[in-house]
Coordinates of C-alpha atoms in Angstrom, one line a residue:
Chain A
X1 CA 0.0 0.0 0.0
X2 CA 1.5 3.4 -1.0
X3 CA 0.7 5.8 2.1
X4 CA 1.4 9.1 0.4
X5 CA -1.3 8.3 -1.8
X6 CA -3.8 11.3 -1.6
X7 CA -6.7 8.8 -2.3
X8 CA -5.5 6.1 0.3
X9 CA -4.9 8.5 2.9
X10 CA -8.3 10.0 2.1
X11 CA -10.6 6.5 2.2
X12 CA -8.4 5.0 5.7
X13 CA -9.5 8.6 7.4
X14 CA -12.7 8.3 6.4
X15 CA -12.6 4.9 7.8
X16 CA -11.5 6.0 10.8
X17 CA -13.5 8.4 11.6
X18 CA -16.6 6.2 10.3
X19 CA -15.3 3.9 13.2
X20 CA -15.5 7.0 15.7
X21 CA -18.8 8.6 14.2
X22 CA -20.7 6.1 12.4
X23 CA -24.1 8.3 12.2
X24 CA -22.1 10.6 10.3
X25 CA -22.5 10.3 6.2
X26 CA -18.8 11.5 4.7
X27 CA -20.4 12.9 1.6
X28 CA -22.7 15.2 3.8
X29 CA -19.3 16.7 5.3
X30 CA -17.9 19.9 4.4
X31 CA -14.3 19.3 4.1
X32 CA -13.2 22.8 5.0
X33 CA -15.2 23.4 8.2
X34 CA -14.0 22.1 11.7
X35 CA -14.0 18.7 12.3
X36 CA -15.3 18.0 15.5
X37 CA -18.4 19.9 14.0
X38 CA -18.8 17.9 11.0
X39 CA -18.6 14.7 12.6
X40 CA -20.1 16.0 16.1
X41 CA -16.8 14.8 17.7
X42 CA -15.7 15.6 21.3
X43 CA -12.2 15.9 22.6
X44 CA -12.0 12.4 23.1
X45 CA -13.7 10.9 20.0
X46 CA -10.4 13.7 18.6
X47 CA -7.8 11.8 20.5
X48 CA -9.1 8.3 19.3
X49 CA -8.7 9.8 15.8
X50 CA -5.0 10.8 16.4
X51 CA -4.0 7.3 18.0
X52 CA -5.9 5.9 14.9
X53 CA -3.9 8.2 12.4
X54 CA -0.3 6.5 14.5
X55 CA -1.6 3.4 14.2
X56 CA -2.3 3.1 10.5
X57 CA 0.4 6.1 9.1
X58 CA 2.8 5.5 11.8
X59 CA 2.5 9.3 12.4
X60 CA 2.5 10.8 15.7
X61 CA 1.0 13.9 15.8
X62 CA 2.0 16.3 18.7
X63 CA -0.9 18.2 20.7
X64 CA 1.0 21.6 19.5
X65 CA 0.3 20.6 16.2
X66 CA -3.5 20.1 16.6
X67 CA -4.4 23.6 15.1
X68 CA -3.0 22.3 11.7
X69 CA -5.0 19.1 11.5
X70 CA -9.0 21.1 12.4
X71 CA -10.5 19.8 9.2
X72 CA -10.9 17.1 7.0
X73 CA -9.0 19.0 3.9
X74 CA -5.9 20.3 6.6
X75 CA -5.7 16.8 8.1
X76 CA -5.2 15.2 4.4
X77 CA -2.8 17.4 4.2
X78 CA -1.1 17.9 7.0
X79 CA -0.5 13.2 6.5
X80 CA 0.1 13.8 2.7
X81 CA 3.1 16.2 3.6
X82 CA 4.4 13.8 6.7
X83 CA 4.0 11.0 4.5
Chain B
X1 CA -36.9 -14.2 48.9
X2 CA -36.6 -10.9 47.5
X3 CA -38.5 -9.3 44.1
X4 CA -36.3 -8.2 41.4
X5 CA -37.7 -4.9 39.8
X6 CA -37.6 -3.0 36.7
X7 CA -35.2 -0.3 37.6
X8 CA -35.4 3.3 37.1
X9 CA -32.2 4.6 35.6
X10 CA -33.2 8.2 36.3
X11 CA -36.2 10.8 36.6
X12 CA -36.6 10.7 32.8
X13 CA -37.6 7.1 32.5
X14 CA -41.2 5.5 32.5
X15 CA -40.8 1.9 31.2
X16 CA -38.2 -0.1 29.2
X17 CA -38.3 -3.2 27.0
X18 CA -36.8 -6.8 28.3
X19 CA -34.4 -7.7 25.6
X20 CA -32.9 -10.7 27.3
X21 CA -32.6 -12.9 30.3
X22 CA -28.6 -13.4 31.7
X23 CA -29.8 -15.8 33.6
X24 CA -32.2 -18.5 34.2
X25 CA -34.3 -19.9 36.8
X26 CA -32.3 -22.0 39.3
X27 CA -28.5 -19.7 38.3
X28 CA -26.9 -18.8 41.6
X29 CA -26.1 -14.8 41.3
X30 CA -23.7 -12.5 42.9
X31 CA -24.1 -8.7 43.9
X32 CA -23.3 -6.6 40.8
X33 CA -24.1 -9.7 38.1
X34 CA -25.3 -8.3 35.1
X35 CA -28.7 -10.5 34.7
X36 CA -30.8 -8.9 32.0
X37 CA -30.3 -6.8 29.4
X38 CA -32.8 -4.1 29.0
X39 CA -33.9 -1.6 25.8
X40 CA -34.3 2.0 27.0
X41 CA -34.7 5.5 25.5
X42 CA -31.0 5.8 26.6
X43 CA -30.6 2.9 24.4
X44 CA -29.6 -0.9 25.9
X45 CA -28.8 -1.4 29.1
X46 CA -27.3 -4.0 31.2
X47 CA -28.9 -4.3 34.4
X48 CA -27.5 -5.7 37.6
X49 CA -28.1 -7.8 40.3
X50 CA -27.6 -6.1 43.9
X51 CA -27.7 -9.3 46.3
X52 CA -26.5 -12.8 46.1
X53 CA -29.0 -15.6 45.9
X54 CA -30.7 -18.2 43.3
X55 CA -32.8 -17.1 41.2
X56 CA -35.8 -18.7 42.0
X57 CA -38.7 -17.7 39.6
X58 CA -38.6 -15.4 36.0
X59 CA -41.4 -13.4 35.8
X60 CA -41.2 -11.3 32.7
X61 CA -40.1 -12.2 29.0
X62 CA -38.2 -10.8 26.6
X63 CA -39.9 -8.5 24.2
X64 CA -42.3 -7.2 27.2
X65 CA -42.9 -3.4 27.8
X66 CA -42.7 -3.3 31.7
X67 CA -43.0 0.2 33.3
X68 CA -40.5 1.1 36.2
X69 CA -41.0 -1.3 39.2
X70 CA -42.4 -4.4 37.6
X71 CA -41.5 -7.4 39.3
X72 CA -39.2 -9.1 36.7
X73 CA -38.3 -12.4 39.0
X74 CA -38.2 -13.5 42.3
X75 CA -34.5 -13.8 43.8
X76 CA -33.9 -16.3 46.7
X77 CA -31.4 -14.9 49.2
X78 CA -28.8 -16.0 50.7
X79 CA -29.6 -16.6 54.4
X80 CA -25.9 -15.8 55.4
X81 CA -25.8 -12.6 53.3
X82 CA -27.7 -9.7 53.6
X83 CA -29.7 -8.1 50.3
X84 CA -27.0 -5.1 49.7
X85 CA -28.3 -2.0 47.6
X86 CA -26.2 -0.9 44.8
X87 CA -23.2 -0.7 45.5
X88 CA -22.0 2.7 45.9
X89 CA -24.7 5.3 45.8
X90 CA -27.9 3.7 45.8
X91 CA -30.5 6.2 42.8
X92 CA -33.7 7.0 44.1
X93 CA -35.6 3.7 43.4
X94 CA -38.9 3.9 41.3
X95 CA -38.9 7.5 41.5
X96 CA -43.2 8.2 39.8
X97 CA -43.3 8.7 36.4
X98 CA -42.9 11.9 35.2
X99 CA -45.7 13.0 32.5
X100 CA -46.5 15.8 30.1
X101 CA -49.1 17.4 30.7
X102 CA -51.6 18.3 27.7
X103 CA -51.2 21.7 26.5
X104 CA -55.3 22.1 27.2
X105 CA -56.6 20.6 29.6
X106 CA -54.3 19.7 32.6
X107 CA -54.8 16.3 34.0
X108 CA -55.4 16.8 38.2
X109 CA -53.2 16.8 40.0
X110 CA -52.6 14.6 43.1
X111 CA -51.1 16.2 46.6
X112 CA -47.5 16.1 46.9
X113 CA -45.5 13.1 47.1
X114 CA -42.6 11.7 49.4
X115 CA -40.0 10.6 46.3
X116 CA -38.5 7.5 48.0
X117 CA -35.3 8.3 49.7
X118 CA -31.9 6.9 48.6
X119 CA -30.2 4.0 50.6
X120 CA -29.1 5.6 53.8
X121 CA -25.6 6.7 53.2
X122 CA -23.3 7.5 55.9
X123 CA -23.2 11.3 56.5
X124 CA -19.9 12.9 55.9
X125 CA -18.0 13.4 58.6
X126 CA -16.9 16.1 59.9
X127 CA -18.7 18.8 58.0
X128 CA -17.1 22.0 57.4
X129 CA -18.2 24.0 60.3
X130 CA -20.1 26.7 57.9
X131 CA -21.8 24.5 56.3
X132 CA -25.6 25.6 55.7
X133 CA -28.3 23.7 58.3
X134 CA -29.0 20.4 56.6
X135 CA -33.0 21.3 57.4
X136 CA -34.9 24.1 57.4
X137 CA -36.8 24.7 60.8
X138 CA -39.1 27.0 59.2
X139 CA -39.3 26.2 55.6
X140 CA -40.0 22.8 55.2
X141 CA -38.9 21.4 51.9
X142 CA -41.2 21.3 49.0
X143 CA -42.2 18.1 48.0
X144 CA -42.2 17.4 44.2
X145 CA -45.9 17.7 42.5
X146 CA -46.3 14.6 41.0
X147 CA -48.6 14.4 37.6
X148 CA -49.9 11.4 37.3
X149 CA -51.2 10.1 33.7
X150 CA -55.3 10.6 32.9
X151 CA -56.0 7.8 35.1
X152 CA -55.5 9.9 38.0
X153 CA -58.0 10.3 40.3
X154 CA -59.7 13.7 42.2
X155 CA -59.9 13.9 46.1
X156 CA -63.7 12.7 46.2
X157 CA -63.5 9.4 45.5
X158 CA -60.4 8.4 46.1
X159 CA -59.6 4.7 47.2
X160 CA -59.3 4.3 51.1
X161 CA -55.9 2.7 51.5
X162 CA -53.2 2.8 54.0
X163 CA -50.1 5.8 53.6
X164 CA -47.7 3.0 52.9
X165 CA -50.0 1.8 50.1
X166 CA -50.2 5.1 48.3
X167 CA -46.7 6.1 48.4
X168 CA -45.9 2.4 46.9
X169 CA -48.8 3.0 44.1
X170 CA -47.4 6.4 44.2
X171 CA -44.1 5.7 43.4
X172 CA -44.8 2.4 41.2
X173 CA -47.8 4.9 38.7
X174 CA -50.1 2.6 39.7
X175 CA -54.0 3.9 39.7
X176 CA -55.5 2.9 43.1
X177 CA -58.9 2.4 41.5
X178 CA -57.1 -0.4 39.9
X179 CA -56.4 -2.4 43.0
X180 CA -59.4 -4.5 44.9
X181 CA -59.1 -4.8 48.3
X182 CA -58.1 -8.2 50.0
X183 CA -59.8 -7.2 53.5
X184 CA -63.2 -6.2 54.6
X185 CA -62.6 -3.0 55.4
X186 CA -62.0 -2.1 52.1
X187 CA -59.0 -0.4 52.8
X188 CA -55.9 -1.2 50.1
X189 CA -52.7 -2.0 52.0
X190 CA -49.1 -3.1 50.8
X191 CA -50.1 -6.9 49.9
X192 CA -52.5 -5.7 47.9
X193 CA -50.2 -3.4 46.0
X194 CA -47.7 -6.3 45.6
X195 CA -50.3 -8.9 44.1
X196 CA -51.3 -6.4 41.6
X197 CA -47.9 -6.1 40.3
X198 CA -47.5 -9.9 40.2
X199 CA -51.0 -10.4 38.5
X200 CA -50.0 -7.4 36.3
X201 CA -46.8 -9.0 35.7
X202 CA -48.1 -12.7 34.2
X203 CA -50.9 -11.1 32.2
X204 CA -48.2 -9.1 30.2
X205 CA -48.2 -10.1 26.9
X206 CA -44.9 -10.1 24.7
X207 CA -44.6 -7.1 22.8
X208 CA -44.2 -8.2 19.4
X209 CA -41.4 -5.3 18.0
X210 CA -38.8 -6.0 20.8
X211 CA -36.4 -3.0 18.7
X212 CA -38.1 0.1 18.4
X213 CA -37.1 2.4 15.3
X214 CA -34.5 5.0 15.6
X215 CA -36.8 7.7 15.4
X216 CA -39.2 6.3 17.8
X217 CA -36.4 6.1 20.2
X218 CA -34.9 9.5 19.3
X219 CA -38.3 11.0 20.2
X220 CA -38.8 9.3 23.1
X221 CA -35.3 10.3 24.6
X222 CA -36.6 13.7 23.6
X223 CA -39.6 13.8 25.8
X224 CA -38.1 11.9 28.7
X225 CA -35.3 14.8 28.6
X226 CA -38.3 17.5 28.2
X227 CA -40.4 15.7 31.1
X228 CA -37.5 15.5 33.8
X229 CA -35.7 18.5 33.0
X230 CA -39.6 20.5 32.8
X231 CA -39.7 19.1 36.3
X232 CA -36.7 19.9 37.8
X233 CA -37.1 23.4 36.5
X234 CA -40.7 23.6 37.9
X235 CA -39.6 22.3 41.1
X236 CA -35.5 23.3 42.0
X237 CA -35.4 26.8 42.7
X238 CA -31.7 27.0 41.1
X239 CA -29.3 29.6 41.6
X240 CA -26.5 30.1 39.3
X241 CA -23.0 31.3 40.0
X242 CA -20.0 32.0 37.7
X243 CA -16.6 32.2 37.5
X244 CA -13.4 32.4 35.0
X245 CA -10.6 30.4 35.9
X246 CA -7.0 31.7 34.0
X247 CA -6.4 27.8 32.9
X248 CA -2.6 28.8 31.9
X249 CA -1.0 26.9 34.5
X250 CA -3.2 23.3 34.0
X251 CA -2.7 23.4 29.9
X252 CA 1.2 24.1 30.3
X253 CA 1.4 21.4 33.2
X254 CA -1.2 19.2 30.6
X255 CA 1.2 19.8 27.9
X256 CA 4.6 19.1 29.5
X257 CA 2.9 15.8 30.9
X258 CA 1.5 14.7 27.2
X259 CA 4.6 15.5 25.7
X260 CA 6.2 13.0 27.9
X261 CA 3.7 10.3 26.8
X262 CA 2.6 8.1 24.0
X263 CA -0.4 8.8 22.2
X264 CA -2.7 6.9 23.6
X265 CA -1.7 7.7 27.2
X266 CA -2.1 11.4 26.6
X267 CA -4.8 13.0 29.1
X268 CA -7.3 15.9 27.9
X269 CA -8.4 18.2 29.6
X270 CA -11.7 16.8 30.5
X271 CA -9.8 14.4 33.2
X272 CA -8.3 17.4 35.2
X273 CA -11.4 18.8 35.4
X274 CA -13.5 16.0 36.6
X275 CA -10.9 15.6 39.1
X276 CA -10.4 18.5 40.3
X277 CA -14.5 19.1 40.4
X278 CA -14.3 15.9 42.7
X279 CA -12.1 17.2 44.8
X280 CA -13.4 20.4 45.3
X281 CA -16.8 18.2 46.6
X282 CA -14.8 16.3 48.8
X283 CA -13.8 20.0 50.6
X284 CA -17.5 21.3 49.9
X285 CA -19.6 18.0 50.6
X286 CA -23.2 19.5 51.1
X287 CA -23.1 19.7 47.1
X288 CA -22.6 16.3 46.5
X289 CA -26.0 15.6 47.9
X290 CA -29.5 14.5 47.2
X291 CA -32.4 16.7 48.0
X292 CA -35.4 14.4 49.6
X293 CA -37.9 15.0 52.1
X294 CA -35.6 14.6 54.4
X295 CA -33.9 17.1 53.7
X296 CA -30.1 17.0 52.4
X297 CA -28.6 14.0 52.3
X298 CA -24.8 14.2 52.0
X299 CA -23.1 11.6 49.9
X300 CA -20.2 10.0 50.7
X301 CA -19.1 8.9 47.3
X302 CA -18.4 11.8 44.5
X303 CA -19.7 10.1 41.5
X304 CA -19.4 12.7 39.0
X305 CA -22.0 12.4 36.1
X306 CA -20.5 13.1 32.8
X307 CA -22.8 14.3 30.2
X308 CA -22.2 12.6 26.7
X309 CA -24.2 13.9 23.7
X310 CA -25.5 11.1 21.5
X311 CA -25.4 11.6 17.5
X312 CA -28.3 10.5 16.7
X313 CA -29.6 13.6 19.7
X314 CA -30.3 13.5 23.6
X315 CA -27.6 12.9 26.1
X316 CA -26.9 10.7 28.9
X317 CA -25.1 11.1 32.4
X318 CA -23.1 8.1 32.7
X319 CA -20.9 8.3 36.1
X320 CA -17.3 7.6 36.9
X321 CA -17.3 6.2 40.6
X322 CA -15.5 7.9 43.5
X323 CA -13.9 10.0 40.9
X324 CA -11.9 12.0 43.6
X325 CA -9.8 9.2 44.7
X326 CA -8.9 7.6 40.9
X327 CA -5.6 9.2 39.2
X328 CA -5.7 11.2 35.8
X329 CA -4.6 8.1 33.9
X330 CA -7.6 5.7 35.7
X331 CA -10.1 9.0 34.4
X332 CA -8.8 8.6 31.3
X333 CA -9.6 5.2 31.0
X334 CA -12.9 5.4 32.4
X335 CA -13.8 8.3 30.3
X336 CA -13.0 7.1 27.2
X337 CA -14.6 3.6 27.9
X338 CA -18.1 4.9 29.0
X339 CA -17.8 7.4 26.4
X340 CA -17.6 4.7 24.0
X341 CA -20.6 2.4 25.1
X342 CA -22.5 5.6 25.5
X343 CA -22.4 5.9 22.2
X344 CA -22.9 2.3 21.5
X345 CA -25.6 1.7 23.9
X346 CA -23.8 -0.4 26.1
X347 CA -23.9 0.8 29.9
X348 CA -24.5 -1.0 32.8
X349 CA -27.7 0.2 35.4
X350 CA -25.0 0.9 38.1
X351 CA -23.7 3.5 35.8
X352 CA -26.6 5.4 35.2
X353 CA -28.2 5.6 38.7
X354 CA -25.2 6.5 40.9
X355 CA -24.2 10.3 39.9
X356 CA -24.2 12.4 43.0
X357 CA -23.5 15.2 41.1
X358 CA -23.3 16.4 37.3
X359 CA -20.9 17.7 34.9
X360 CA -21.4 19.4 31.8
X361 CA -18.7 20.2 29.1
X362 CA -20.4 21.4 26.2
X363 CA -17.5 24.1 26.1
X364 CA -15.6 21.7 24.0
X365 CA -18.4 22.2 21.0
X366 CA -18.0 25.9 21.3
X367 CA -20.3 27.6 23.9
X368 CA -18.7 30.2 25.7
X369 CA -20.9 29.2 29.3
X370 CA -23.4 26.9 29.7
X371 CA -26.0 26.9 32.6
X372 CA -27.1 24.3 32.9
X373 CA -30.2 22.4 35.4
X374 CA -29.8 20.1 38.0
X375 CA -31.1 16.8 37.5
X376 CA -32.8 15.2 40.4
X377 CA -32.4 14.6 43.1
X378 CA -29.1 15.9 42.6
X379 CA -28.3 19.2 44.0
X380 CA -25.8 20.5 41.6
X381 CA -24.7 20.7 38.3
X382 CA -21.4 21.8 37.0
X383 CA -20.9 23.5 33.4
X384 CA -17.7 24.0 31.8
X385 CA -17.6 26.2 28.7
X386 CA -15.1 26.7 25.9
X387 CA -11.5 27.7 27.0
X388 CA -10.6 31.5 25.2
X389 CA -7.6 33.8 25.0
X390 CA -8.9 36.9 26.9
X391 CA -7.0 39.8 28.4
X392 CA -6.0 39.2 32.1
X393 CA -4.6 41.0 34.4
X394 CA -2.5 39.5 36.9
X395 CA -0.4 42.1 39.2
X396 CA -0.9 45.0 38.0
X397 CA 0.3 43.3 34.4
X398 CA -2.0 42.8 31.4
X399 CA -1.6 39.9 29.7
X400 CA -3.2 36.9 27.5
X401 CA -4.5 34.1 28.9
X402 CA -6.6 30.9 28.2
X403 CA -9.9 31.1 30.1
X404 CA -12.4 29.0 31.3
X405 CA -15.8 29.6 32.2
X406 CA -17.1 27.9 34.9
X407 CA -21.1 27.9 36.2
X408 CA -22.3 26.3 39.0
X409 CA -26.0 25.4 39.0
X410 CA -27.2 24.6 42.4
X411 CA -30.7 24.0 44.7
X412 CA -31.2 26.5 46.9
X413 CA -33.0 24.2 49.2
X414 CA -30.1 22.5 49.7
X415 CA -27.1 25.6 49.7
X416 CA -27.0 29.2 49.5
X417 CA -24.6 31.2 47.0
X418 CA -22.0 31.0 49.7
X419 CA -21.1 27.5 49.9
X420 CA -21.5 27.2 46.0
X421 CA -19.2 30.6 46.3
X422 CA -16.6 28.7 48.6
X423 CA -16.8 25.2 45.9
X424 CA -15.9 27.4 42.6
X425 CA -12.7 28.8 44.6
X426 CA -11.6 25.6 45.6
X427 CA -12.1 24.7 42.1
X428 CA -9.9 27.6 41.3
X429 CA -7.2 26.7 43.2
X430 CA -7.1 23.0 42.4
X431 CA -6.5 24.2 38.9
X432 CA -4.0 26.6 39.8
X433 CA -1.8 23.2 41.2
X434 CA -2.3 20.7 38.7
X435 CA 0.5 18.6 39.6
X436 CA -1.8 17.3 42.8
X437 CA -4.3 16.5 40.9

């Protein structure tokens, strides 16, 4: 599996946070507004998501770097560049 | 032998559907067994067991709609163990269904009703010597107005039965005209009461849909959250007190901690705040209390309620036992655990009947402050709102620093502004030493 692949990284989050927010349709989601809004995601549904992230990219993101990972469209970015 | 009833897993529920038996006739059973598994508006629930014994007779069958306090079986004791109560803070048992009452015409009302108390529950000792009077001499608490369902009935003829008798049909939503009298007198007493709800019990036929659909359900939760929280606000005359707490210290203490951790082990804000709420209880007990008739009643364990919003709408208060005494790391565990079954409609009864007092952290989806309203018998509720950058001064210095607003929603029956006063600044301070939390 190549995980700088745009469209990998793209389907395993969704995945993810399916897992986290299953009442949540993905295509209803606007991929520029706030997470935790779109997917009605608390603090620690948001922490699940990052130990999630490690687990399947191998990438640890730090708490400082939170404010870079608040939607959908920064967070495929944000893995796409660590990648 | 002892009857095992339908629970009530709060003010907000009538009735719940009997999904499936744990256990069958004949099963030996502990205290804290899980033995049924039950369909609520808060979604499925796994009740408990709070004695040891055999279970000697099943009553009800799965797929039946059985309102609160239905005999479900019949437990046989053990003779060398006493029946225990739940094992921390026993809820207020069979507490009367709460109704709506038509928009037009009002259904009577009956007089005021004695809620039944909690198990008795060791006062705190010793209590801060400025602690408000536990009771009133002069004002004598207000007893909840109970509105029963259209079967209610006025003062003129009302059934002749003994006080024990109405409080139990009281407390069960059980229509005295529905009960004959086993005596010549004609007076209803307690056995007559309990062979009603046996008789009740066998004649129950299976509900055919044992899963409700999701709107049903969503609709329900809806207007068991309107009925209990319509009540509490009709009946606790809250007061509301506010603070900000400059959160700079706990988030850089938060940080240094998490950046010493893996992932998964990091701790969110959330858990320093439900600790340090607990603790600030333990030094300001009279809020970690029920209100009943009797008056205040002190709880020893701080079982902080967590409010957890549900997708598909409503909420429910899940609690995390003696949370003062548990480390960050054990909150964090908790937390995210009953978080999770929350969501996936897997808590057990314990859970949901044991909060002595409630949190509420909807500052984390963007409110500023929440006030919030107590939900019975609780006397307190405590609302945390979103953390901003605000100017602060600090020594003559202006400066910018995280915020957080915290409310305090209290009974005044049970406190006055100063004790909820003396618990935000204890708060406060906790906070300001986040190490010992």
């Amino acid at each position: 599996m190549n995980t700088s692949d745009p469209e990998f990284i793209k389907t395993e989050i969704l995945k993810i946070l399916n897992k986290i927010a299953p009442e949540i349709d993905p295509d209803t989601v606007d991929p520029q507004n706030e997470i935790t809004y779109e997917f009605e995601i608390d603090s620690m549904d948001f922490l699940r998501m990052v130990v999630k992230i490690d687990e399947v990219f191998g990438i640890e993101i730090p708490e400082a770097e939170y404010g870079e990972i608040t939607t959908l469209e920064k967070l495929l970015t944000y893995l796409a560049k660590s990648n | 032998m002892s009857e095992y009833k339908m629970p009530s897993l709060g003010a907000d529920m009538e009735d719940a559907i009997l999904i499936e038996w744990k256990v069958k006739e004949g099963d030996s059973v502990q205290n804290g067994d899980i033995i049924a598994e039950i369909e609520t508006v808060k979604g499925d629930i796994d009740v408990e067991v709070f004695e040891d014994g055999v279970v000697e007779k099943i009553i009800a069958q799965p797929g039946q709609k059985l309102p609160v306090g239905t005999v479900l079986a019949y437990i046989k004791t053990d003779i060398s163990s006493s029946p225990k109560e739940a094992p921390d803070e026993q809820p207020p048992k069979e507490i009367p269904p709460v109704e709506i009452p038509p928009v037009s015409d009002p259904p009577p009302t009956i007089p005021p009703v004695e809620i039944p108390s909690p198990a008795p529950d060791p006062i705190r000792e010793p209590s801060p010597p400025e602690i408000t009077p536990v009771k009133d001499p002069i004002r004598k608490p207000t007893p909840p107005e109970v509105v029963l369902p259209m079967t209610s009935i006025n003062e003129k003829n009302r059934p002749r039965a003994s006080p024990l008798a109405r409080k139990m049909a009281q407390n069960l939503g059980i229509d005295l005209q529905q009960i004959k009298s086993s005596n010549e007198s004609g007076v209803i007493h307690k056995v007559d009461i309990e062979s009603f709800i046996k008789n009740k019990s066998k004649n129950l036929k299976p509900v055919i849909q044992v899963k409700e659909p999701q709107e049903s359900k969503k609709n329900k939760m809806r207007s068991a959250i309107a009925a209990a929280m319509s009540k509490s606000n009709r009946e606790i005359p809250h007061y509301y007190l506010e603070t900000s707490i400059d959160m700079k210290i706990a988030l850089d203490w938060l940080r240094k901690e998490n950046s010493k951790r893996s992932i998964s082990d990091r701790v969110l804000p959330a858990a320093l705040l439900i600790k340090a709420t607990a603790l600030a209880l333990a030094e300001v007990p009279n809020l970690n209390a029920y209100w009943t008739n009797e008056g205040l009643q002190q709880k020893e364990n701080i079982n902080i309620g967590f409010t957890i919003s549900l997708r598909q709408g409503g909420l429910v208060i899940p609690a995390i036992q003696k949370a003062n005494q548990k480390t960050l790391d054990v909150l964090m565990e908790e937390l995210s655990d009953i978080i999770q079954r929350a969501r996936t409609a897997k808590l057990r009864s314990s859970e949901l009947t044991t909060g002595t007092v409630t949190i509420t952290n909807v500052g984390e989806r963007g409110a500023e402050k929440v006030f919030g309203i107590i939900y019975p018998p609780q006397v307190a509720l405590i609302g945390f709102g979103k953390i901003i950058e605000k100017p602060w001064a600090i020594n003559g210095l202006l400066g910018i620093r995280p915020v957080l607003s915290v409310t305090l929603a209290a009974d005044h029956r049970a406190t006055d502004g100063i004790i909820g006063s003396r618990f935000l600044e204890k708060l406060n301070q906790l906070l300001q030493n986040p190490h010992q939390l």
